[in-house]
Amino acid sequence: MCKQLMNSSENEDSLPARRCASAISMSTGDDDVAIKILYCGICHSDLHSIKNEWHNAMYPVVPGHEIAGVVTEVGKNVTKFKAGDRVGVGCIVNSCQSCDSCNEGFENHCRGMIFTYNSVDLDGTVTYGGYSSNVVVHERFVVRFPDAMPLDQGAPLLCAGITVYSPMKHHGLNVPGKHVGVVGLGGLGHVAVKFAKAFGMKVTVISSSPAKKQEALERHGADAFIVSRNDDEMKAAAGTMDGIINTVSANIPMAPYMSMLKPYGKMIMVGLPDKPLEIPPFDLMTGSKTLAGSCIGGMRDTQEMIDVAAKHGVTADIEVVGADYVNTAMERLAKADVRYRFVIDIGNTLKSSD
Ligand code: NAP
Ligand code: ZN
Ligand code: ZN
């Protein structure tokens, strides 16, 4: 069960987060954890959703699935959390909890998976996300923040972090010495660089923004930086990469990127542009390459990811903004004008209605 309160002063005609039609009364069920939200990251999926680019918006959409806060109350069956704990909620707030995927810890593959917002929950209510004051979630879908992980810089890991960590792990791209390419140095991309370096890999960023080169190399620790429209740089990297994590939110031609893979290399799509991919079959066949997709991650992997991140000092580079800046943040995100994740300071700038 996931229910949130939202009390925003946004203009009703404005682009992103709409006000909830009415404040929903929340109750903490026996297995639930009630959380006061302090921070929420702004993922590009929030932007796709509010603009209805995936043609599934159930307005009013209250986005936000990079939620960090503090437990205020727990139900009587809850064993893992208590009031005062620092916790997070990512992209999933419910699932069938009994299928093979759920039993194996891959709730992200459950056919009954309920997304944190813009989903119909098991009780028929629509879920509303973390641009909100509070959230109530079954304890299974709550992640514990390690002591060393700040809530604000850690919040984006709940989506951006797990979305890049999971495919590296499950496609064997977390092995020291392997060479991974990261296409798109945005919210997901910059965290992918940091995890790959923590795994001891060689990392090349392939970006449409030459201005990000210095930061990629010096701040995020990438080994090389290629400007995607520079044909010479692209060709020089042909056949060098074991895998590529493609985080680009827009439709881009795939062929130039496929040619950068070694034989048996893997192109993993995590970016979700609205149009079908165009990929010439010959570019897949040559070198016997794999094209794969990856969907966030299960709860076991999400807890593991944030523990590994804390151990290696992996956090998101963030720009903290107030709730009244969300519309501007969305406009800037659409132009890839953020270094590298907006995080809303919910605790100080969004007034609770309770
Ligand atoms: P983001 O912060 O906006 O980063 C996307 C990056 O893609 C931009 O910073 C930019 O990097 C590059 N880019 C954008 N437009 C481009 C264009 N027209 N041509 C070339 N490059 C372009 O977005 P994000 O939050 O990281 O999310 C990225 C994508 O992943 C979104 O589509 C989102 O919905 C999806 N996503 C998927 C999952 C999943 O489970 N698979 C989970 C979360 C998000 P450069 O400036 O370096 O080129
Ligand atoms: Zn996301
Ligand atoms: Zn299930």
mmCIF file of C-alpha atoms and ligand atoms in Angstrom:
data_model
loop_
_atom_site.group_PDB
_atom_site.id
_atom_site.type_symbol
_atom_site.label_atom_id
_atom_site.label_comp_id
_atom_site.label_asym_id
_atom_site.label_seq_id
_atom_site.Cartn_x
_atom_site.Cartn_y
_atom_site.Cartn_z
ATOM 1 C CA MET A 1 0.000 0.000 0.000
ATOM 2 C CA CYS A 2 1.484 3.295 -0.990
ATOM 3 C CA LYS A 3 -0.177 6.615 -0.345
ATOM 4 C CA GLN A 4 1.246 10.079 -0.310
ATOM 5 C CA LEU A 5 0.300 13.577 0.558
ATOM 6 C CA MET A 6 1.171 16.464 -1.717
ATOM 7 C CA ASN A 7 0.822 20.112 -0.913
ATOM 8 C CA SER A 8 2.430 22.266 -3.541
ATOM 9 C CA SER A 9 2.128 25.874 -4.511
ATOM 10 C CA GLU A 10 2.753 25.095 -8.211
ATOM 11 C CA ASN A 11 0.816 26.892 -10.878
ATOM 12 C CA GLU A 12 -1.939 24.495 -12.050
ATOM 13 C CA ASP A 13 -1.165 25.128 -15.728
ATOM 14 C CA SER A 14 2.507 24.463 -15.298
ATOM 15 C CA LEU A 15 4.303 21.566 -16.892
ATOM 16 C CA PRO A 16 5.340 19.154 -14.180
ATOM 17 C CA ALA A 17 4.067 17.871 -10.865
ATOM 18 C CA ARG A 18 0.391 18.559 -10.487
ATOM 19 C CA ARG A 19 -1.278 18.983 -7.165
ATOM 20 C CA CYS A 20 -3.120 15.925 -5.889
ATOM 21 C CA ALA A 21 -6.847 16.353 -6.306
ATOM 22 C CA SER A 22 -7.196 16.053 -2.572
ATOM 23 C CA ALA A 23 -5.010 15.109 0.318
ATOM 24 C CA ILE A 24 -5.345 11.382 0.901
ATOM 25 C CA SER A 25 -5.640 10.195 4.454
ATOM 26 C CA MET A 26 -2.900 7.703 5.175
ATOM 27 C CA SER A 27 -2.903 4.768 7.481
ATOM 28 C CA THR A 28 0.056 2.599 8.335
ATOM 29 C CA GLY A 29 -0.844 -1.052 7.711
ATOM 30 C CA ASP A 30 0.585 -3.923 9.739
ATOM 31 C CA ASP A 31 3.450 -4.473 7.268
ATOM 32 C CA ASP A 32 3.942 -0.825 6.369
ATOM 33 C CA VAL A 33 6.565 1.779 7.075
ATOM 34 C CA ALA A 34 5.499 5.460 7.225
ATOM 35 C CA ILE A 35 8.209 7.828 6.031
ATOM 36 C CA LYS A 36 8.623 11.583 6.265
ATOM 37 C CA ILE A 37 10.197 12.494 2.929
ATOM 38 C CA LEU A 38 13.186 14.828 3.162
ATOM 39 C CA TYR A 39 14.664 14.619 -0.351
ATOM 40 C CA CYS A 40 13.525 13.401 -3.754
ATOM 41 C CA GLY A 41 15.636 13.214 -6.918
ATOM 42 C CA ILE A 42 14.301 14.319 -10.303
ATOM 43 C CA CYS A 43 14.775 11.472 -12.793
ATOM 44 C CA HIS A 44 14.363 11.905 -16.542
ATOM 45 C CA SER A 45 11.599 9.291 -16.267
ATOM 46 C CA ASP A 46 9.657 11.897 -14.258
ATOM 47 C CA LEU A 47 9.936 14.215 -17.255
ATOM 48 C CA HIS A 48 8.945 11.506 -19.764
ATOM 49 C CA SER A 49 5.955 10.714 -17.530
ATOM 50 C CA ILE A 50 4.562 14.193 -16.975
ATOM 51 C CA LYS A 51 4.922 14.986 -20.688
ATOM 52 C CA ASN A 52 3.120 11.704 -21.428
ATOM 53 C CA GLU A 53 5.926 10.661 -23.767
ATOM 54 C CA TRP A 54 5.236 7.015 -22.956
ATOM 55 C CA HIS A 55 1.493 7.512 -23.592
ATOM 56 C CA ASN A 56 0.429 6.082 -20.234
ATOM 57 C CA ALA A 57 0.034 9.120 -17.965
ATOM 58 C CA MET A 58 -2.862 8.999 -15.502
ATOM 59 C CA TYR A 59 -3.151 12.666 -14.574
ATOM 60 C CA PRO A 60 -2.684 14.101 -12.070
ATOM 61 C CA VAL A 61 0.785 12.560 -12.061
ATOM 62 C CA VAL A 62 2.854 13.136 -8.924
ATOM 63 C CA PRO A 63 6.339 11.989 -9.950
ATOM 64 C CA GLY A 64 9.341 11.053 -7.856
ATOM 65 C CA HIS A 65 10.959 7.670 -7.252
ATOM 66 C CA GLU A 66 14.254 8.661 -5.681
ATOM 67 C CA ILE A 67 12.901 9.158 -2.174
ATOM 68 C CA ALA A 68 14.955 9.571 0.997
ATOM 69 C CA GLY A 69 13.676 10.342 4.474
ATOM 70 C CA VAL A 70 13.116 9.199 8.014
ATOM 71 C CA VAL A 71 10.753 6.562 9.392
ATOM 72 C CA THR A 72 7.954 8.059 11.496
ATOM 73 C CA GLU A 73 5.878 4.963 12.281
ATOM 74 C CA VAL A 74 5.889 1.220 11.581
ATOM 75 C CA GLY A 75 3.119 -1.393 11.514
ATOM 76 C CA LYS A 76 3.021 -4.173 14.093
ATOM 77 C CA ASN A 77 4.509 -6.837 11.786
ATOM 78 C CA VAL A 78 7.463 -4.729 10.692
ATOM 79 C CA THR A 79 10.781 -6.144 11.836
ATOM 80 C CA LYS A 80 13.403 -4.399 9.704
ATOM 81 C CA PHE A 81 12.727 -0.741 10.553
ATOM 82 C CA LYS A 82 11.831 1.490 13.474
ATOM 83 C CA ALA A 83 10.953 5.162 13.926
ATOM 84 C CA GLY A 84 13.945 7.407 13.284
ATOM 85 C CA ASP A 85 15.677 5.110 10.767
ATOM 86 C CA ARG A 86 17.125 6.751 7.635
ATOM 87 C CA VAL A 87 15.542 5.045 4.657
ATOM 88 C CA GLY A 88 14.726 5.301 0.968
ATOM 89 C CA VAL A 89 12.102 4.221 -1.526
ATOM 90 C CA GLY A 90 12.895 3.715 -5.184
ATOM 91 C CA CYS A 91 10.810 2.861 -8.228
ATOM 92 C CA ILE A 92 8.779 -0.032 -6.781
ATOM 93 C CA VAL A 93 6.176 0.136 -4.004
ATOM 94 C CA ASN A 94 4.435 -3.196 -4.413
ATOM 95 C CA SER A 95 4.462 -6.541 -6.217
ATOM 96 C CA CYS A 96 2.674 -9.882 -5.948
ATOM 97 C CA GLN A 97 5.360 -11.026 -3.456
ATOM 98 C CA SER A 98 4.773 -14.684 -4.370
ATOM 99 C CA CYS A 99 5.887 -15.356 -7.974
ATOM 100 C CA ASP A 100 9.259 -16.822 -8.955
ATOM 101 C CA SER A 101 10.689 -13.367 -9.693
ATOM 102 C CA CYS A 102 9.611 -12.003 -6.311
ATOM 103 C CA ASN A 103 10.919 -15.092 -4.514
ATOM 104 C CA GLU A 104 14.290 -14.650 -6.233
ATOM 105 C CA GLY A 105 14.489 -10.981 -5.239
ATOM 106 C CA PHE A 106 13.639 -9.636 -8.672
ATOM 107 C CA GLU A 107 10.457 -7.746 -7.858
ATOM 108 C CA ASN A 108 11.368 -5.559 -10.823
ATOM 109 C CA HIS A 109 10.427 -8.483 -13.075
ATOM 110 C CA CYS A 110 7.177 -9.370 -11.276
ATOM 111 C CA ARG A 111 4.186 -9.168 -13.579
ATOM 112 C CA GLY A 112 2.344 -7.527 -10.693
ATOM 113 C CA MET A 113 5.025 -4.917 -9.979
ATOM 114 C CA ILE A 114 3.577 -1.556 -8.922
ATOM 115 C CA PHE A 115 5.599 1.543 -9.760
ATOM 116 C CA THR A 116 5.970 4.285 -7.172
ATOM 117 C CA TYR A 117 3.847 6.643 -9.252
ATOM 118 C CA ASN A 118 1.426 6.486 -12.158
ATOM 119 C CA SER A 119 0.546 2.848 -11.375
ATOM 120 C CA VAL A 120 -2.674 1.272 -10.167
ATOM 121 C CA ASP A 121 -2.000 -0.392 -6.809
ATOM 122 C CA LEU A 122 -3.564 -3.671 -5.694
ATOM 123 C CA ASP A 123 -6.385 -1.790 -3.930
ATOM 124 C CA GLY A 124 -7.250 0.089 -7.128
ATOM 125 C CA THR A 125 -5.781 3.437 -6.089
ATOM 126 C CA VAL A 126 -3.305 5.274 -8.301
ATOM 127 C CA THR A 127 0.171 5.645 -6.795
ATOM 128 C CA TYR A 128 1.676 9.086 -6.293
ATOM 129 C CA GLY A 129 5.415 9.632 -6.048
ATOM 130 C CA GLY A 130 7.937 11.382 -3.890
ATOM 131 C CA TYR A 131 7.321 15.034 -4.763
ATOM 132 C CA SER A 132 5.305 14.724 -1.577
ATOM 133 C CA SER A 133 5.568 15.119 2.174
ATOM 134 C CA ASN A 134 5.024 11.535 3.264
ATOM 135 C CA VAL A 135 4.863 8.022 1.909
ATOM 136 C CA VAL A 136 3.634 4.742 3.372
ATOM 137 C CA VAL A 137 5.184 1.595 1.891
ATOM 138 C CA HIS A 138 5.314 -2.127 2.673
ATOM 139 C CA GLU A 139 8.633 -2.794 4.441
ATOM 140 C CA ARG A 140 9.797 -5.061 1.609
ATOM 141 C CA PHE A 141 10.151 -2.020 -0.637
ATOM 142 C CA VAL A 142 12.043 0.161 1.827
ATOM 143 C CA VAL A 143 15.840 0.456 1.629
ATOM 144 C CA ARG A 144 18.039 1.181 4.625
ATOM 145 C CA PHE A 145 20.515 4.041 4.206
ATOM 146 C CA PRO A 146 23.966 3.124 5.517
ATOM 147 C CA ASP A 147 25.295 5.605 8.100
ATOM 148 C CA ALA A 148 27.916 6.872 5.651
ATOM 149 C CA MET A 149 25.390 7.658 2.923
ATOM 150 C CA PRO A 150 23.971 11.211 2.955
ATOM 151 C CA LEU A 151 20.225 11.350 2.314
ATOM 152 C CA ASP A 152 20.447 14.057 -0.354
ATOM 153 C CA GLN A 153 23.343 12.649 -2.403
ATOM 154 C CA GLY A 154 22.081 9.115 -1.857
ATOM 155 C CA ALA A 155 18.477 9.668 -2.944
ATOM 156 C CA PRO A 156 19.294 9.463 -6.702
ATOM 157 C CA LEU A 157 20.891 6.066 -6.187
ATOM 158 C CA LEU A 158 17.405 4.627 -5.579
ATOM 159 C CA CYS A 159 16.740 4.854 -9.324
ATOM 160 C CA ALA A 160 19.817 6.120 -11.165
ATOM 161 C CA GLY A 161 22.152 3.996 -9.057
ATOM 162 C CA ILE A 162 20.334 0.680 -9.206
ATOM 163 C CA THR A 163 19.519 1.107 -12.905
ATOM 164 C CA VAL A 164 23.210 1.119 -13.823
ATOM 165 C CA TYR A 165 24.495 -1.149 -11.031
ATOM 166 C CA SER A 166 22.126 -4.001 -11.843
ATOM 167 C CA PRO A 167 23.090 -4.502 -15.532
ATOM 168 C CA MET A 168 26.796 -4.231 -14.729
ATOM 169 C CA LYS A 169 26.371 -7.001 -12.168
ATOM 170 C CA HIS A 170 24.065 -9.263 -14.159
ATOM 171 C CA HIS A 171 25.942 -8.897 -17.462
ATOM 172 C CA GLY A 172 29.375 -9.456 -15.913
ATOM 173 C CA LEU A 173 30.476 -5.862 -16.448
ATOM 174 C CA ASN A 174 31.661 -5.406 -12.873
ATOM 175 C CA VAL A 175 34.963 -7.143 -13.436
ATOM 176 C CA PRO A 176 38.268 -5.308 -12.907
ATOM 177 C CA GLY A 177 40.075 -4.545 -16.138
ATOM 178 C CA LYS A 178 37.051 -4.791 -18.422
ATOM 179 C CA HIS A 179 36.289 -1.779 -20.576
ATOM 180 C CA VAL A 180 32.824 -0.237 -20.404
ATOM 181 C CA GLY A 181 31.436 2.655 -22.409
ATOM 182 C CA VAL A 182 28.838 4.959 -20.861
ATOM 183 C CA VAL A 183 26.714 6.805 -23.393
ATOM 184 C CA GLY A 184 25.182 10.013 -21.992
ATOM 185 C CA LEU A 185 26.679 11.714 -18.945
ATOM 186 C CA GLY A 186 23.482 12.619 -17.128
ATOM 187 C CA GLY A 187 21.925 11.388 -13.879
ATOM 188 C CA LEU A 188 22.320 7.689 -14.693
ATOM 189 C CA GLY A 189 25.512 8.100 -16.698
ATOM 190 C CA HIS A 190 27.613 9.867 -14.088
ATOM 191 C CA VAL A 191 26.698 7.275 -11.448
ATOM 192 C CA ALA A 192 27.540 4.501 -13.954
ATOM 193 C CA VAL A 193 31.023 5.981 -14.327
ATOM 194 C CA LYS A 194 31.495 6.035 -10.558
ATOM 195 C CA PHE A 195 30.318 2.440 -10.041
ATOM 196 C CA ALA A 196 32.427 1.176 -12.937
ATOM 197 C CA LYS A 197 35.508 2.841 -11.460
ATOM 198 C CA ALA A 198 34.640 1.360 -8.040
ATOM 199 C CA PHE A 199 34.578 -2.062 -9.767
ATOM 200 C CA GLY A 200 38.073 -1.404 -11.149
ATOM 201 C CA MET A 201 37.000 -1.092 -14.766
ATOM 202 C CA LYS A 202 38.261 1.076 -17.578
ATOM 203 C CA VAL A 203 35.547 3.629 -18.421
ATOM 204 C CA THR A 204 35.007 5.682 -21.553
ATOM 205 C CA VAL A 205 32.264 8.311 -21.628
ATOM 206 C CA ILE A 206 30.606 8.934 -24.990
ATOM 207 C CA SER A 207 28.792 12.265 -24.793
ATOM 208 C CA SER A 208 27.097 14.844 -26.979
ATOM 209 C CA SER A 209 28.379 17.589 -24.653
ATOM 210 C CA PRO A 210 32.072 18.474 -25.095
ATOM 211 C CA ALA A 211 31.754 20.799 -22.093
ATOM 212 C CA LYS A 212 31.447 17.779 -19.795
ATOM 213 C CA LYS A 213 34.873 16.378 -20.726
ATOM 214 C CA GLN A 214 36.935 17.873 -17.928
ATOM 215 C CA GLU A 215 34.430 16.911 -15.232
ATOM 216 C CA ALA A 216 34.094 13.377 -16.614
ATOM 217 C CA LEU A 217 37.820 12.824 -16.438
ATOM 218 C CA GLU A 218 38.775 14.782 -13.341
ATOM 219 C CA ARG A 219 35.725 14.621 -11.111
ATOM 220 C CA HIS A 220 34.070 11.327 -12.008
ATOM 221 C CA GLY A 221 37.280 9.448 -12.791
ATOM 222 C CA ALA A 222 36.563 8.355 -16.370
ATOM 223 C CA ASP A 223 39.607 7.142 -18.304
ATOM 224 C CA ALA A 224 38.574 8.590 -21.656
ATOM 225 C CA PHE A 225 35.952 10.905 -23.156
ATOM 226 C CA ILE A 226 34.614 10.766 -26.689
ATOM 227 C CA VAL A 227 32.438 13.420 -28.281
ATOM 228 C CA SER A 228 29.767 11.470 -30.131
ATOM 229 C CA ARG A 229 29.655 13.776 -33.148
ATOM 230 C CA ASN A 230 33.423 13.526 -33.644
ATOM 231 C CA ASP A 231 33.703 10.720 -36.217
ATOM 232 C CA ASP A 232 37.454 10.382 -35.798
ATOM 233 C CA GLU A 233 37.187 9.874 -32.029
ATOM 234 C CA MET A 234 34.321 7.417 -32.486
ATOM 235 C CA LYS A 235 36.198 5.388 -35.117
ATOM 236 C CA ALA A 236 39.394 5.302 -33.036
ATOM 237 C CA ALA A 237 37.451 3.470 -30.292
ATOM 238 C CA ALA A 238 36.055 0.793 -32.653
ATOM 239 C CA GLY A 239 36.161 -2.742 -31.264
ATOM 240 C CA THR A 240 37.532 -1.733 -27.844
ATOM 241 C CA MET A 241 34.655 -2.122 -25.372
ATOM 242 C CA ASP A 242 33.352 -5.187 -23.534
ATOM 243 C CA GLY A 243 30.052 -3.483 -22.880
ATOM 244 C CA ILE A 244 28.197 -0.213 -23.240
ATOM 245 C CA ILE A 245 25.532 1.193 -20.919
ATOM 246 C CA ASN A 246 23.346 3.442 -23.054
ATOM 247 C CA THR A 247 21.582 5.990 -20.834
ATOM 248 C CA VAL A 248 20.465 8.444 -23.515
ATOM 249 C CA SER A 249 16.907 9.698 -23.110
ATOM 250 C CA ALA A 250 16.542 10.602 -26.817
ATOM 251 C CA ASN A 251 16.541 8.551 -30.018
ATOM 252 C CA ILE A 252 20.063 8.276 -31.387
ATOM 253 C CA PRO A 253 21.419 6.117 -34.230
ATOM 254 C CA MET A 254 22.759 2.868 -32.774
ATOM 255 C CA ALA A 255 25.198 1.744 -35.479
ATOM 256 C CA PRO A 256 28.158 3.978 -34.487
ATOM 257 C CA TYR A 257 27.930 2.717 -30.906
ATOM 258 C CA MET A 258 27.609 -0.977 -31.843
ATOM 259 C CA SER A 259 30.885 -0.713 -33.755
ATOM 260 C CA MET A 260 32.699 0.236 -30.535
ATOM 261 C CA LEU A 261 32.000 -3.184 -28.994
ATOM 262 C CA LYS A 262 34.482 -6.045 -29.067
ATOM 263 C CA PRO A 263 33.272 -9.397 -30.450
ATOM 264 C CA TYR A 264 30.604 -10.758 -28.087
ATOM 265 C CA GLY A 265 30.303 -7.282 -26.583
ATOM 266 C CA LYS A 266 27.020 -6.206 -24.992
ATOM 267 C CA MET A 267 25.012 -3.062 -25.651
ATOM 268 C CA ILE A 268 22.696 -2.528 -22.696
ATOM 269 C CA MET A 269 19.820 -0.115 -23.150
ATOM 270 C CA VAL A 270 18.588 1.652 -20.064
ATOM 271 C CA GLY A 271 17.554 4.929 -21.698
ATOM 272 C CA LEU A 272 13.891 5.005 -22.669
ATOM 273 C CA PRO A 273 13.266 7.290 -25.639
ATOM 274 C CA ASP A 274 9.719 7.111 -26.966
ATOM 275 C CA LYS A 275 10.518 5.856 -30.502
ATOM 276 C CA PRO A 276 11.635 2.329 -31.523
ATOM 277 C CA LEU A 277 15.352 1.664 -31.834
ATOM 278 C CA GLU A 278 16.825 1.559 -35.305
ATOM 279 C CA ILE A 279 19.539 -1.036 -35.445
ATOM 280 C CA PRO A 280 20.834 -2.631 -38.654
ATOM 281 C CA PRO A 281 20.917 -6.448 -38.171
ATOM 282 C CA PHE A 282 24.391 -6.542 -39.759
ATOM 283 C CA ASP A 283 25.732 -4.418 -36.890
ATOM 284 C CA LEU A 284 24.486 -7.008 -34.420
ATOM 285 C CA MET A 285 25.653 -10.008 -36.424
ATOM 286 C CA THR A 286 29.150 -8.672 -37.061
ATOM 287 C CA GLY A 287 31.158 -9.649 -33.982
ATOM 288 C CA SER A 288 28.213 -11.692 -32.613
ATOM 289 C CA LYS A 289 27.077 -8.843 -30.383
ATOM 290 C CA THR A 290 24.233 -8.730 -27.864
ATOM 291 C CA LEU A 291 21.628 -6.014 -27.541
ATOM 292 C CA ALA A 292 20.004 -6.128 -24.096
ATOM 293 C CA GLY A 293 17.655 -4.063 -21.984
ATOM 294 C CA SER A 294 17.665 -3.586 -18.249
ATOM 295 C CA CYS A 295 14.860 -2.519 -15.923
ATOM 296 C CA ILE A 296 15.842 -0.875 -12.613
ATOM 297 C CA GLY A 297 16.623 -3.699 -10.116
ATOM 298 C CA GLY A 298 15.119 -5.881 -7.415
ATOM 299 C CA MET A 299 15.015 -4.971 -3.747
ATOM 300 C CA ARG A 300 17.895 -7.258 -2.754
ATOM 301 C CA ASP A 301 20.138 -5.702 -5.400
ATOM 302 C CA THR A 302 18.979 -2.206 -4.441
ATOM 303 C CA GLN A 303 20.035 -2.677 -0.815
ATOM 304 C CA GLU A 304 23.308 -4.252 -1.977
ATOM 305 C CA MET A 305 23.890 -1.347 -4.382
ATOM 306 C CA ILE A 306 23.516 1.342 -1.730
ATOM 307 C CA ASP A 307 25.742 -0.620 0.683
ATOM 308 C CA VAL A 308 28.420 -0.985 -2.018
ATOM 309 C CA ALA A 309 28.049 2.712 -2.852
ATOM 310 C CA ALA A 310 28.575 3.695 0.788
ATOM 311 C CA LYS A 311 31.630 1.450 1.022
ATOM 312 C CA HIS A 312 33.225 2.978 -2.080
ATOM 313 C CA GLY A 313 32.065 6.553 -1.539
ATOM 314 C CA VAL A 314 29.806 6.523 -4.603
ATOM 315 C CA THR A 315 27.169 9.264 -4.388
ATOM 316 C CA ALA A 316 25.349 11.414 -6.923
ATOM 317 C CA ASP A 317 26.566 14.908 -7.786
ATOM 318 C CA ILE A 318 23.497 16.960 -7.012
ATOM 319 C CA GLU A 319 21.948 20.383 -7.315
ATOM 320 C CA VAL A 320 19.548 20.784 -4.400
ATOM 321 C CA VAL A 321 16.472 22.853 -5.286
ATOM 322 C CA GLY A 322 13.317 24.000 -3.534
ATOM 323 C CA ALA A 323 9.857 22.678 -4.417
ATOM 324 C CA ASP A 324 9.002 25.953 -6.156
ATOM 325 C CA TYR A 325 11.912 25.421 -8.581
ATOM 326 C CA VAL A 326 10.609 22.107 -9.971
ATOM 327 C CA ASN A 327 9.203 23.567 -13.202
ATOM 328 C CA THR A 328 12.487 25.296 -13.983
ATOM 329 C CA ALA A 329 14.414 22.168 -13.079
ATOM 330 C CA MET A 330 12.309 20.167 -15.543
ATOM 331 C CA GLU A 331 13.002 22.669 -18.319
ATOM 332 C CA ARG A 332 16.724 22.519 -17.584
ATOM 333 C CA LEU A 333 16.696 18.707 -17.397
ATOM 334 C CA ALA A 334 15.137 18.579 -20.867
ATOM 335 C CA LYS A 335 18.186 20.502 -22.131
ATOM 336 C CA ALA A 336 20.708 18.280 -20.272
ATOM 337 C CA ASP A 337 21.507 21.364 -18.182
ATOM 338 C CA VAL A 338 22.125 19.820 -14.771
ATOM 339 C CA ARG A 339 25.297 18.649 -13.026
ATOM 340 C CA TYR A 340 24.164 15.877 -12.600
ATOM 341 C CA ARG A 341 20.916 15.338 -10.678
ATOM 342 C CA PHE A 342 18.362 17.772 -9.302
ATOM 343 C CA VAL A 343 17.238 16.812 -5.822
ATOM 344 C CA ILE A 344 14.224 18.518 -4.241
ATOM 345 C CA ASP A 345 14.691 19.613 -0.648
ATOM 346 C CA ILE A 346 11.266 18.376 0.362
ATOM 347 C CA GLY A 347 11.828 18.661 4.105
ATOM 348 C CA ASN A 348 12.512 22.389 4.063
ATOM 349 C CA THR A 349 10.498 23.610 1.089
ATOM 350 C CA LEU A 350 7.347 21.501 0.724
ATOM 351 C CA LYS A 351 4.820 22.305 3.408
ATOM 352 C CA SER A 352 3.120 19.238 4.844
ATOM 353 C CA SER A 353 -0.649 19.349 5.006
ATOM 354 C CA ASP A 354 -0.759 17.255 8.133
HETATM 355 P P1 NAP B 1 19.401 12.715 -17.932
HETATM 356 O O1 NAP B 1 19.955 13.095 -16.615
HETATM 357 O O2 NAP B 1 18.622 13.702 -18.714
HETATM 358 O O3 NAP B 1 20.630 12.172 -18.810
HETATM 359 C C1 NAP B 1 20.469 11.759 -20.155
HETATM 360 C C2 NAP B 1 21.718 12.138 -20.914
HETATM 361 O O4 NAP B 1 21.555 11.702 -22.264
HETATM 362 C C3 NAP B 1 21.944 13.643 -21.028
HETATM 363 O O5 NAP B 1 22.612 14.204 -19.927
HETATM 364 C C4 NAP B 1 22.813 13.725 -22.268
HETATM 365 O O6 NAP B 1 24.162 13.386 -21.927
HETATM 366 C C5 NAP B 1 22.271 12.580 -23.133
HETATM 367 N N1 NAP B 1 21.330 13.099 -24.135
HETATM 368 C C6 NAP B 1 20.140 13.704 -23.924
HETATM 369 N N2 NAP B 1 19.582 14.066 -25.089
HETATM 370 C C7 NAP B 1 20.437 13.668 -26.054
HETATM 371 C C8 NAP B 1 20.409 13.713 -27.477
HETATM 372 N N3 NAP B 1 19.373 14.280 -28.135
HETATM 373 N N4 NAP B 1 21.438 13.192 -28.162
HETATM 374 C C9 NAP B 1 22.480 12.628 -27.507
HETATM 375 N N5 NAP B 1 22.558 12.558 -26.162
HETATM 376 C C10 NAP B 1 21.537 13.049 -25.445
HETATM 377 O O7 NAP B 1 18.457 11.435 -17.795
HETATM 378 P P2 NAP B 1 18.536 10.221 -16.742
HETATM 379 O O8 NAP B 1 17.702 10.548 -15.574
HETATM 380 O O9 NAP B 1 19.937 9.808 -16.599
HETATM 381 O O10 NAP B 1 17.718 9.092 -17.553
HETATM 382 C C11 NAP B 1 18.201 8.639 -18.796
HETATM 383 C C12 NAP B 1 17.198 7.731 -19.458
HETATM 384 O O11 NAP B 1 17.103 6.510 -18.709
HETATM 385 C C13 NAP B 1 15.779 8.298 -19.530
HETATM 386 O O12 NAP B 1 15.225 7.919 -20.781
HETATM 387 C C14 NAP B 1 15.067 7.581 -18.391
HETATM 388 O O13 NAP B 1 13.675 7.481 -18.580
HETATM 389 C C15 NAP B 1 15.728 6.216 -18.471
HETATM 390 N N6 NAP B 1 15.640 5.416 -17.248
HETATM 391 C C16 NAP B 1 15.511 4.084 -17.411
HETATM 392 C C17 NAP B 1 15.483 3.231 -16.319
HETATM 393 C C18 NAP B 1 15.419 1.755 -16.513
HETATM 394 O O14 NAP B 1 15.034 1.021 -15.604
HETATM 395 N N7 NAP B 1 15.802 1.249 -17.670
HETATM 396 C C19 NAP B 1 15.559 3.783 -15.038
HETATM 397 C C20 NAP B 1 15.726 5.166 -14.894
HETATM 398 C C21 NAP B 1 15.766 5.974 -16.020
HETATM 399 P P3 NAP B 1 25.397 14.066 -22.707
HETATM 400 O O15 NAP B 1 25.215 15.544 -22.467
HETATM 401 O O16 NAP B 1 26.586 13.495 -22.038
HETATM 402 O O17 NAP B 1 25.271 13.679 -24.135
HETATM 403 ZN ZN ZN B 2 14.145 7.015 -12.454
HETATM 404 ZN ZN ZN B 3 5.761 -11.285 -8.078
#
